[in-house]
CSV table of C-alpha atoms and ligand atoms in Angstrom, one decimal:
chain,number,residue,atom,x,y,z
A,1,UNK,CA,14.9,5.2,10.1
A,2,UNK,CA,12.3,4.9,7.6
A,3,UNK,CA,10.5,8.7,6.9
A,4,UNK,CA,7.5,9.1,9.6
A,5,UNK,CA,4.1,10.6,8.2
A,6,UNK,CA,1.5,11.9,10.1
A,7,UNK,CA,-2.3,10.5,9.6
A,8,UNK,CA,-2.3,13.0,6.4
A,9,UNK,CA,0.0,11.4,4.8
A,10,UNK,CA,2.4,15.0,5.9
A,11,UNK,CA,6.3,14.2,7.1
A,12,UNK,CA,7.0,14.4,10.9
A,13,UNK,CA,9.6,17.0,11.9
A,14,UNK,CA,11.5,15.8,15.2
A,15,UNK,CA,10.2,17.1,18.2
A,16,UNK,CA,11.9,18.1,21.4
A,17,UNK,CA,9.0,17.4,24.2
A,18,UNK,CA,9.2,18.6,27.1
A,19,UNK,CA,7.4,15.6,29.7
A,20,UNK,CA,6.8,16.0,33.2
A,21,UNK,CA,6.3,12.7,35.4
A,22,UNK,CA,8.3,11.1,33.1
A,23,UNK,CA,9.3,8.9,35.6
A,24,UNK,CA,5.9,7.9,36.4
A,25,UNK,CA,4.0,4.5,35.2
A,26,UNK,CA,2.5,6.3,31.8
A,27,UNK,CA,5.7,8.2,31.2
A,28,UNK,CA,8.4,5.6,31.3
A,29,UNK,CA,6.2,3.6,28.7
A,30,UNK,CA,5.9,6.8,26.5
A,31,UNK,CA,9.6,7.4,27.1
A,32,UNK,CA,10.3,4.2,25.9
A,33,UNK,CA,8.4,4.0,23.0
A,34,UNK,CA,9.7,8.0,22.2
A,35,UNK,CA,13.0,6.5,22.4
A,36,UNK,CA,12.8,2.8,20.2
A,37,UNK,CA,10.2,3.9,17.1
A,38,UNK,CA,11.2,8.2,16.5
A,39,UNK,CA,13.8,10.4,16.6
A,40,UNK,CA,12.0,13.2,18.6
A,41,UNK,CA,14.0,14.1,21.8
A,42,UNK,CA,13.2,14.1,25.7
A,43,UNK,CA,13.8,16.0,28.7
A,44,UNK,CA,12.1,14.1,31.0
A,45,UNK,CA,11.4,15.9,34.2
A,46,UNK,CA,10.4,14.6,37.6
A,47,UNK,CA,11.6,13.8,41.2
A,48,UNK,CA,12.1,10.1,40.8
A,49,UNK,CA,14.3,8.5,38.0
A,50,UNK,CA,13.9,4.8,38.7
A,51,UNK,CA,11.4,3.2,36.5
A,52,UNK,CA,13.3,5.3,33.1
A,53,UNK,CA,16.6,4.0,35.0
A,54,UNK,CA,17.5,1.3,31.9
A,55,UNK,CA,16.7,4.4,29.3
A,56,UNK,CA,19.0,6.8,31.0
A,57,UNK,CA,22.0,4.1,32.0
A,58,UNK,CA,25.0,3.3,31.2
A,59,UNK,CA,25.4,7.2,30.0
A,60,UNK,CA,26.2,7.1,26.1
A,61,UNK,CA,25.9,3.2,26.1
A,62,UNK,CA,21.7,3.4,23.7
A,63,UNK,CA,20.9,4.6,20.8
A,64,UNK,CA,18.8,7.1,22.2
A,65,UNK,CA,21.2,8.4,25.2
A,66,UNK,CA,21.6,11.9,23.3
A,67,UNK,CA,17.9,11.8,22.4
A,68,UNK,CA,17.0,11.9,26.2
A,69,UNK,CA,18.1,14.3,29.1
A,70,UNK,CA,16.8,13.7,32.6
A,71,UNK,CA,15.7,16.8,34.7
A,72,UNK,CA,15.6,15.7,38.4
A,73,UNK,CA,12.9,18.8,39.6
A,74,UNK,CA,9.9,19.5,41.5
A,75,UNK,CA,7.9,21.4,39.7
A,76,UNK,CA,6.5,23.3,42.9
A,77,UNK,CA,9.7,25.2,43.2
A,78,UNK,CA,11.9,25.6,40.7
A,79,UNK,CA,12.7,28.0,38.3
A,80,UNK,CA,14.1,25.5,35.4
A,81,UNK,CA,11.0,24.7,34.5
A,82,UNK,CA,10.1,27.6,32.4
A,83,UNK,CA,12.7,27.7,30.7
A,84,UNK,CA,12.7,24.0,29.6
A,85,UNK,CA,9.2,24.5,28.4
A,86,UNK,CA,10.4,27.4,26.3
A,87,UNK,CA,13.3,25.1,25.2
A,88,UNK,CA,10.7,22.5,23.9
A,89,UNK,CA,7.9,21.9,20.8
A,90,UNK,CA,5.6,20.1,23.0
A,91,UNK,CA,4.8,20.1,27.0
A,92,UNK,CA,3.3,17.0,28.1
A,93,UNK,CA,1.8,17.0,31.5
A,94,UNK,CA,1.7,13.9,33.4
A,95,UNK,CA,3.0,14.9,37.2
A,96,UNK,CA,0.4,14.5,40.0
A,97,UNK,CA,-0.9,13.2,43.0
A,98,UNK,CA,-2.9,10.1,41.3
A,99,UNK,CA,-3.6,7.2,43.8
A,100,UNK,CA,-7.2,7.0,45.3
A,101,UNK,CA,-5.9,6.0,49.3
A,102,UNK,CA,-4.5,9.7,48.9
A,103,UNK,CA,-7.7,11.8,47.8
A,104,UNK,CA,-9.3,11.9,51.0
A,105,UNK,CA,-6.4,11.3,53.7
A,106,UNK,CA,-4.4,14.2,51.8
A,107,UNK,CA,-7.1,16.0,50.1
A,108,UNK,CA,-4.7,19.6,50.7
A,109,UNK,CA,-1.8,17.4,48.4
A,110,UNK,CA,-4.1,16.2,46.0
A,111,UNK,CA,-5.5,19.6,45.5
A,112,UNK,CA,-2.3,21.5,45.3
A,113,UNK,CA,-0.4,18.5,43.4
A,114,UNK,CA,-3.6,18.5,40.7
A,115,UNK,CA,-3.9,22.2,40.4
A,116,UNK,CA,-2.1,25.0,41.7
A,117,UNK,CA,1.1,23.0,40.9
A,118,UNK,CA,0.0,23.0,37.1
A,119,UNK,CA,-1.2,26.8,37.0
A,120,UNK,CA,2.9,27.4,35.7
A,121,UNK,CA,2.6,24.6,33.3
A,122,UNK,CA,-0.3,25.9,31.6
A,123,UNK,CA,1.0,29.9,32.1
A,124,UNK,CA,4.6,29.2,30.5
A,125,UNK,CA,3.0,27.3,27.4
A,126,UNK,CA,0.4,29.6,27.0
A,127,UNK,CA,3.0,33.0,27.5
A,128,UNK,CA,5.8,30.7,25.4
A,129,UNK,CA,2.9,29.8,22.3
A,130,UNK,CA,3.7,26.1,23.4
A,131,UNK,CA,1.7,22.8,22.8
A,132,UNK,CA,0.2,21.4,25.7
A,133,UNK,CA,-1.3,17.7,26.4
A,134,UNK,CA,-2.2,17.9,29.6
A,135,UNK,CA,-3.0,14.3,31.6
A,136,UNK,CA,-6.7,14.4,33.3
A,137,UNK,CA,-8.5,11.6,34.3
A,138,UNK,CA,-11.6,9.6,33.6
A,139,UNK,CA,-12.4,10.7,37.3
A,140,UNK,CA,-13.9,14.4,36.0
A,141,UNK,CA,-16.9,12.2,34.4
A,142,UNK,CA,-17.6,11.0,38.9
A,143,UNK,CA,-20.6,9.3,38.8
A,144,UNK,CA,-23.3,7.8,36.2
A,145,UNK,CA,-26.6,9.7,36.0
A,146,UNK,CA,-27.9,6.0,36.2
A,147,UNK,CA,-26.7,5.6,39.3
A,148,UNK,CA,-29.0,7.9,40.5
A,149,UNK,CA,-32.1,6.2,39.3
A,150,UNK,CA,-34.4,3.5,41.4
A,151,UNK,CA,-32.2,0.3,41.2
A,152,UNK,CA,-34.8,-1.7,39.1
A,153,UNK,CA,-35.2,0.7,36.4
A,154,UNK,CA,-34.9,-0.5,33.3
A,155,UNK,CA,-33.4,2.9,31.9
A,156,UNK,CA,-30.0,1.7,33.7
A,157,UNK,CA,-29.7,-0.7,30.8
A,158,UNK,CA,-30.0,2.2,28.3
A,159,UNK,CA,-26.5,4.0,27.1
A,160,UNK,CA,-27.2,7.3,27.5
A,161,UNK,CA,-27.4,7.2,31.1
A,162,UNK,CA,-23.5,5.7,31.7
A,163,UNK,CA,-21.5,6.0,28.5
A,164,UNK,CA,-19.3,8.7,28.9
A,165,UNK,CA,-18.8,11.5,26.5
A,166,UNK,CA,-16.3,14.0,26.1
A,167,UNK,CA,-18.3,17.2,24.7
A,168,UNK,CA,-22.2,15.9,26.3
A,169,UNK,CA,-21.7,14.0,29.8
A,170,UNK,CA,-21.9,16.0,32.9
A,171,UNK,CA,-19.4,16.3,35.8
A,172,UNK,CA,-21.3,14.4,38.9
A,173,UNK,CA,-19.7,14.7,42.5
A,174,UNK,CA,-20.6,13.9,46.2
A,175,UNK,CA,-20.7,16.3,49.0
A,176,UNK,CA,-17.6,18.5,50.0
A,177,UNK,CA,-17.1,16.2,53.1
A,178,UNK,CA,-16.4,13.0,50.3
A,179,UNK,CA,-13.2,14.4,50.2
A,180,UNK,CA,-12.5,11.5,47.8
A,181,UNK,CA,-13.6,14.1,45.2
A,182,UNK,CA,-10.9,16.9,45.8
A,183,UNK,CA,-8.8,14.5,42.9
A,184,UNK,CA,-11.6,15.0,40.4
A,185,UNK,CA,-12.8,18.6,41.1
A,186,UNK,CA,-9.4,19.9,40.7
A,187,UNK,CA,-8.4,17.9,37.6
A,188,UNK,CA,-11.8,19.5,36.0
A,189,UNK,CA,-11.0,22.7,37.1
A,190,UNK,CA,-7.3,22.4,35.2
A,191,UNK,CA,-9.5,21.0,32.5
A,192,UNK,CA,-11.4,24.5,32.6
A,193,UNK,CA,-8.9,26.5,33.1
A,194,UNK,CA,-6.8,25.0,30.1
A,195,UNK,CA,-9.8,25.1,27.6
A,196,UNK,CA,-10.2,29.0,28.8
A,197,UNK,CA,-6.7,29.3,27.5
A,198,UNK,CA,-7.2,28.0,24.7
A,199,UNK,CA,-10.8,29.6,23.9
A,200,UNK,CA,-9.0,33.3,24.9
A,201,UNK,CA,-5.5,33.6,24.2
A,202,UNK,CA,-4.9,30.5,21.3
A,203,UNK,CA,-3.5,28.2,23.9
A,204,UNK,CA,-2.6,24.7,21.3
A,205,UNK,CA,-3.6,21.9,23.6
A,206,UNK,CA,-5.1,18.8,24.0
A,207,UNK,CA,-6.6,17.0,26.9
A,208,UNK,CA,-6.0,13.0,27.8
A,209,UNK,CA,-8.6,11.6,30.0
A,210,UNK,CA,-7.5,7.9,30.9
A,211,UNK,CA,-9.7,5.1,31.8
A,212,UNK,CA,-7.5,2.6,34.4
A,213,UNK,CA,-4.5,2.4,32.2
A,214,UNK,CA,-2.7,-0.8,33.2
A,215,UNK,CA,0.7,-3.1,33.0
A,216,UNK,CA,4.1,-3.1,34.0
A,217,UNK,CA,5.6,-0.8,36.3
A,218,UNK,CA,2.6,0.9,37.9
A,219,UNK,CA,2.9,1.8,40.9
A,220,UNK,CA,4.8,-0.4,43.6
A,221,UNK,CA,4.4,-2.8,46.1
A,222,UNK,CA,4.0,-1.9,49.6
A,223,UNK,CA,7.5,-3.2,51.4
A,224,UNK,CA,9.6,-4.1,48.5
A,225,UNK,CA,10.2,-1.0,46.3
A,226,UNK,CA,7.1,1.3,48.1
A,227,UNK,CA,6.3,2.2,51.9
A,228,UNK,CA,4.9,-0.8,53.6
A,229,UNK,CA,1.9,1.1,55.0
A,230,UNK,CA,1.4,2.6,51.0
A,231,UNK,CA,-2.0,1.6,49.5
A,232,UNK,CA,-1.1,2.0,45.5
A,233,UNK,CA,-3.9,2.0,42.7
A,234,UNK,CA,-6.0,-1.3,42.4
A,235,UNK,CA,-3.8,-3.6,40.1
A,236,UNK,CA,-0.7,-3.0,42.5
A,237,UNK,CA,-3.0,-4.0,45.6
A,238,UNK,CA,-4.5,-7.2,44.1
A,239,UNK,CA,-0.6,-7.9,42.5
A,240,UNK,CA,0.8,-7.4,46.4
A,241,UNK,CA,-2.0,-9.8,47.7
A,242,UNK,CA,-1.2,-12.6,45.4
A,243,UNK,CA,2.6,-11.7,45.7
A,244,UNK,CA,2.3,-12.6,49.7
A,245,UNK,CA,-0.1,-15.2,48.9
A,246,UNK,CA,-3.3,-13.5,51.2
A,247,UNK,CA,-6.6,-12.6,49.8
A,248,UNK,CA,-7.2,-9.9,48.1
A,249,UNK,CA,-9.0,-7.1,49.4
A,250,UNK,CA,-12.5,-6.3,48.0
A,251,UNK,CA,-14.0,-2.9,49.3
A,252,UNK,CA,-17.7,-2.4,49.6
A,253,UNK,CA,-18.3,-5.7,47.9
A,254,UNK,CA,-16.2,-4.8,44.6
A,255,UNK,CA,-19.1,-3.9,43.0
A,256,UNK,CA,-17.7,-0.8,41.3
A,257,UNK,CA,-17.0,-1.2,37.5
A,258,UNK,CA,-14.0,-0.3,35.4
A,259,UNK,CA,-12.8,-0.8,32.3
A,260,UNK,CA,-9.1,-1.3,31.8
A,261,UNK,CA,-7.0,-0.7,28.9
A,262,UNK,CA,-4.0,-2.0,28.0
A,263,UNK,CA,-0.8,0.6,28.6
A,264,UNK,CA,0.7,-0.5,25.2
A,265,UNK,CA,-2.6,0.7,23.2
A,266,UNK,CA,-3.0,3.7,25.3
A,267,UNK,CA,0.3,4.5,24.5
A,268,UNK,CA,-0.4,4.5,20.6
A,269,UNK,CA,-2.7,6.7,21.3
A,270,UNK,CA,-1.1,9.6,23.0
A,271,UNK,CA,2.0,8.9,20.0
A,272,UNK,CA,-0.9,9.5,17.5
A,273,UNK,CA,-1.7,13.0,19.7
A,274,UNK,CA,2.0,13.8,19.4
A,275,UNK,CA,2.6,13.3,15.9
A,276,UNK,CA,-1.1,15.0,14.4
A,277,UNK,CA,-1.1,18.3,16.3
A,278,UNK,CA,-3.7,19.6,13.6
A,279,UNK,CA,-6.3,16.5,14.3
A,280,UNK,CA,-5.5,16.7,18.3
A,281,UNK,CA,-5.6,20.1,19.2
A,282,UNK,CA,-8.7,21.6,21.1
A,283,UNK,CA,-9.9,18.1,21.8
A,284,UNK,CA,-10.6,15.8,24.6
A,285,UNK,CA,-10.0,13.0,24.1
A,286,UNK,CA,-11.0,9.2,26.4
A,287,UNK,CA,-8.6,6.7,26.1
A,288,UNK,CA,-10.0,3.6,27.5
A,289,UNK,CA,-11.0,0.3,26.7
A,290,UNK,CA,-14.7,-0.3,26.2
A,291,UNK,CA,-14.9,-4.0,25.9
A,292,UNK,CA,-12.5,-4.2,28.9
A,293,UNK,CA,-15.6,-4.0,31.5
A,294,UNK,CA,-15.7,-6.0,35.0
A,295,UNK,CA,-16.4,-5.5,38.5
A,296,UNK,CA,-13.9,-4.9,40.9
A,297,UNK,CA,-14.7,-8.7,42.2
A,298,UNK,CA,-14.3,-9.9,38.9
A,299,UNK,CA,-10.7,-8.5,38.3
A,300,UNK,CA,-9.8,-9.8,41.4
A,301,UNK,CA,-11.2,-13.3,40.6
A,302,UNK,CA,-9.4,-13.2,37.4
A,303,UNK,CA,-6.3,-11.6,38.3
A,304,UNK,CA,-6.2,-14.6,40.8
A,305,UNK,CA,-6.9,-17.4,37.6
A,306,UNK,CA,-4.0,-15.2,35.9
A,307,UNK,CA,-1.3,-15.2,38.4
A,308,UNK,CA,-2.3,-18.8,39.5
A,309,UNK,CA,-1.2,-19.7,35.4
A,310,UNK,CA,1.6,-17.6,35.3
A,311,UNK,CA,3.3,-18.7,38.5
A,312,UNK,CA,2.1,-22.1,38.9
A,313,UNK,CA,1.2,-21.8,42.2
A,314,UNK,CA,-2.6,-22.7,43.3
A,315,UNK,CA,-4.4,-20.2,44.4
A,316,UNK,CA,-6.2,-19.9,47.7
A,317,UNK,CA,-9.3,-21.4,48.9
A,318,UNK,CA,-10.9,-18.1,49.6
A,319,UNK,CA,-9.1,-15.8,47.1
A,320,UNK,CA,-11.2,-12.8,48.1
A,321,UNK,CA,-11.9,-11.0,51.9
A,322,UNK,CA,-14.4,-7.9,52.0
A,323,UNK,CA,-13.4,-5.1,53.8
A,324,UNK,CA,-15.5,-1.5,54.1
A,325,UNK,CA,-14.2,1.6,52.5
A,326,UNK,CA,-14.1,3.3,55.6
A,327,UNK,CA,-11.7,0.5,56.9
A,328,UNK,CA,-9.5,1.0,53.6
A,329,UNK,CA,-9.5,4.2,53.0
A,330,UNK,CA,-10.9,5.9,55.9
A,331,UNK,CA,-13.7,8.6,56.2
A,332,UNK,CA,-14.7,10.5,53.3
A,333,UNK,CA,-13.8,8.0,50.6
A,334,UNK,CA,-16.7,7.6,48.2
A,335,UNK,CA,-16.6,6.4,44.6
A,336,UNK,CA,-17.7,6.2,41.0
A,337,UNK,CA,-20.1,3.4,40.1
A,338,UNK,CA,-19.2,2.5,36.6
A,339,UNK,CA,-16.8,4.1,33.7
A,340,UNK,CA,-17.4,2.8,30.1
A,341,UNK,CA,-15.7,5.5,27.8
A,342,UNK,CA,-17.5,6.6,24.5
A,343,UNK,CA,-14.6,6.1,22.2
A,344,UNK,CA,-16.6,8.7,19.0
A,345,UNK,CA,-14.0,11.3,19.5
A,346,UNK,CA,-10.5,9.8,19.6
A,347,UNK,CA,-12.0,7.3,16.7
A,348,UNK,CA,-13.2,9.8,14.5
A,349,UNK,CA,-9.8,12.4,14.8
A,350,UNK,CA,-6.5,9.5,15.4
A,351,UNK,CA,-8.5,6.4,14.2
A,352,UNK,CA,-7.1,4.9,17.5
A,353,UNK,CA,-9.0,1.5,18.7
A,354,UNK,CA,-8.0,-0.3,21.5
A,355,UNK,CA,-6.6,-3.8,20.9
A,356,UNK,CA,-5.8,-6.3,23.7
A,357,UNK,CA,-8.3,-8.2,25.5
A,358,UNK,CA,-8.2,-8.1,29.6
A,359,UNK,CA,-7.3,-11.8,30.0
A,360,UNK,CA,-4.1,-10.9,27.5
A,361,UNK,CA,-2.8,-7.5,29.2
A,362,UNK,CA,-3.4,-9.1,32.7
A,363,UNK,CA,-1.4,-12.2,31.9
A,364,UNK,CA,1.1,-10.3,30.2
A,365,UNK,CA,1.5,-7.7,33.3
A,366,UNK,CA,1.4,-10.4,36.2
A,367,UNK,CA,3.9,-12.0,34.3
A,368,UNK,CA,6.1,-9.2,34.9
A,369,UNK,CA,4.8,-8.5,38.7
A,370,UNK,CA,6.1,-12.3,39.0
A,371,UNK,CA,9.4,-12.2,37.9
A,372,UNK,CA,10.0,-9.0,39.1
A,373,UNK,CA,8.9,-9.5,43.0
A,374,UNK,CA,8.2,-12.7,43.5
A,375,UNK,CA,12.3,-13.9,45.2
A,376,UNK,CA,12.2,-10.0,46.6
A,377,UNK,CA,8.9,-10.8,48.4
A,378,UNK,CA,10.0,-14.7,49.4
A,379,UNK,CA,13.4,-12.7,51.1
A,380,UNK,CA,11.4,-10.2,52.6
A,381,UNK,CA,8.7,-12.9,54.3
A,382,UNK,CA,11.3,-14.9,55.3
A,383,UNK,CA,13.3,-11.9,57.2
A,384,UNK,CA,12.3,-11.9,60.9
A,385,UNK,CA,9.8,-8.6,61.1
A,386,UNK,CA,12.7,-6.8,63.4
A,387,UNK,CA,14.9,-6.1,60.7
B,401,NAD,P1,2.5,7.9,38.6
B,401,NAD,O1,2.5,8.6,40.0
B,401,NAD,O2,2.7,6.9,38.0
B,401,NAD,O3,3.5,9.3,37.8
B,401,NAD,C1,3.5,10.5,38.0
B,401,NAD,C2,4.5,11.6,38.3
B,401,NAD,O4,4.9,12.9,38.2
B,401,NAD,C3,5.6,10.5,39.0
B,401,NAD,O5,6.9,9.7,38.6
B,401,NAD,C4,5.9,11.8,40.3
B,401,NAD,O6,7.0,11.8,40.5
B,401,NAD,C5,5.7,12.4,39.5
B,401,NAD,N1,5.5,14.1,40.2
B,401,NAD,C6,4.2,14.5,40.6
B,401,NAD,N2,4.4,15.3,41.0
B,401,NAD,C7,6.0,16.1,40.5
B,401,NAD,C8,6.3,17.2,40.7
B,401,NAD,N3,5.5,18.0,41.9
B,401,NAD,N4,7.2,17.9,40.1
B,401,NAD,C9,8.2,16.8,39.5
B,401,NAD,N5,7.5,15.5,39.8
B,401,NAD,C10,6.1,15.4,39.9
B,401,NAD,O7,1.1,8.2,37.7
B,401,NAD,P2,0.5,7.7,36.4
B,401,NAD,O8,-0.2,6.4,36.3
B,401,NAD,O9,2.2,7.8,35.5
B,401,NAD,O10,-0.5,9.1,35.8
B,401,NAD,C11,0.6,9.9,34.7
B,401,NAD,C12,-1.1,11.1,35.0
B,401,NAD,O11,-2.2,10.3,34.0
B,401,NAD,C13,-2.0,11.6,35.8
B,401,NAD,O12,-1.8,13.2,35.8
B,401,NAD,C14,-3.0,11.2,36.6
B,401,NAD,O13,-3.7,11.7,37.1
B,401,NAD,C15,-3.3,10.7,35.3
B,401,NAD,N6,-4.1,9.4,35.5
B,401,NAD,C16,-3.5,8.1,35.0
B,401,NAD,C17,-4.4,7.3,34.8
B,401,NAD,C18,-3.9,6.2,34.9
B,401,NAD,O14,-5.0,4.9,34.5
B,401,NAD,N7,-2.8,5.3,35.0
B,401,NAD,C19,-5.8,7.7,35.2
B,401,NAD,C20,-6.4,8.5,35.1
B,401,NAD,C21,-5.3,9.7,35.5
């Protein structure tokens, strides 16, 4: 492997990385990249390993086999955690409950997972002088200022009323009975705690706020590789509807606006953070693609077109159906109206810009979904319900 240098031309030393939640969507892509393109070692911690099985098995068979070790553990109650953090140069914490369907239906688990369970990780990093990259969320911004203006106000079009800036924008959540905000609020408090550890105890930290990263291996398809009654995030929900040839369910008209970034672009940003600590430490970074904005309804329409192209199957005449959030998510649901990340800080510190268009990222993702699930779905549908 050619000598690797950082953004300032200095050689990059091989690192040992303790990656918590390495078996999830983002973790699996990050492990893949670290194994294929760097000399770094990964101690991969998770309760599941299915999504990184291809990197771990067969044992000893890959060029990277001696650089990745899986530790099956739950950070809620495992005394090995501190030792693994101590053995590493850097800890990356991805572990969380992070599916919107859980925020209002399992608010206690959501708060414990995103705040209480992350506390020992922050404490061990701080006490042992270890660097921490912590995954937060764009949901910490909550609603935009513009959403409180009258519907016809021309100010709604002014960027200062909706563009989300790490160091300026407020965090605007709904009332406590809207339990949807339990996730955002827990993430906000852990961000504040990490920031305070940096300010008072010198913790070297970077906080990542992902804005709808999507791609292969995100979540699960209900009834195929996850519970039939489970409700994954929007990409997997819509993929499930497409695979079943049923209309895509649009919650409350699908009017919310989102920006989607391809997982592979986003992973490049994380790599820059890992390998450029002097530029990343002490910062909070938005990581998203402001050019890929659509309403959820437009996303559904685009996914329908892309899926028809990649599968060769005609789309339904009525490709979407409206459902209320009460019916789909239950009581206590609420939503952010619009999420445009400001890219100034990440661009200045790390020179990162997203590249992949929404159409292209949906094409590669839905090609993966079709190849991975279409056959299994056919068989599941053909089986009598009693099986
Ligand atoms: P994911 O659910 O696919 O991965 C999380 C992983 O953490 C899972 O494999 C899970 O088993 C593991 N985990 C959870 N609790 C654990 C525990 N107690 N002990 C051990 N392992 C545990 O989610 P993801 O999309 O990869 O997200 C990773 C992080 O990024 C999360 O903190 C999430 O809040 C944040 N995030 C992601 C997005 C996105 O667009 N994907 C957006 C906003 C925030």
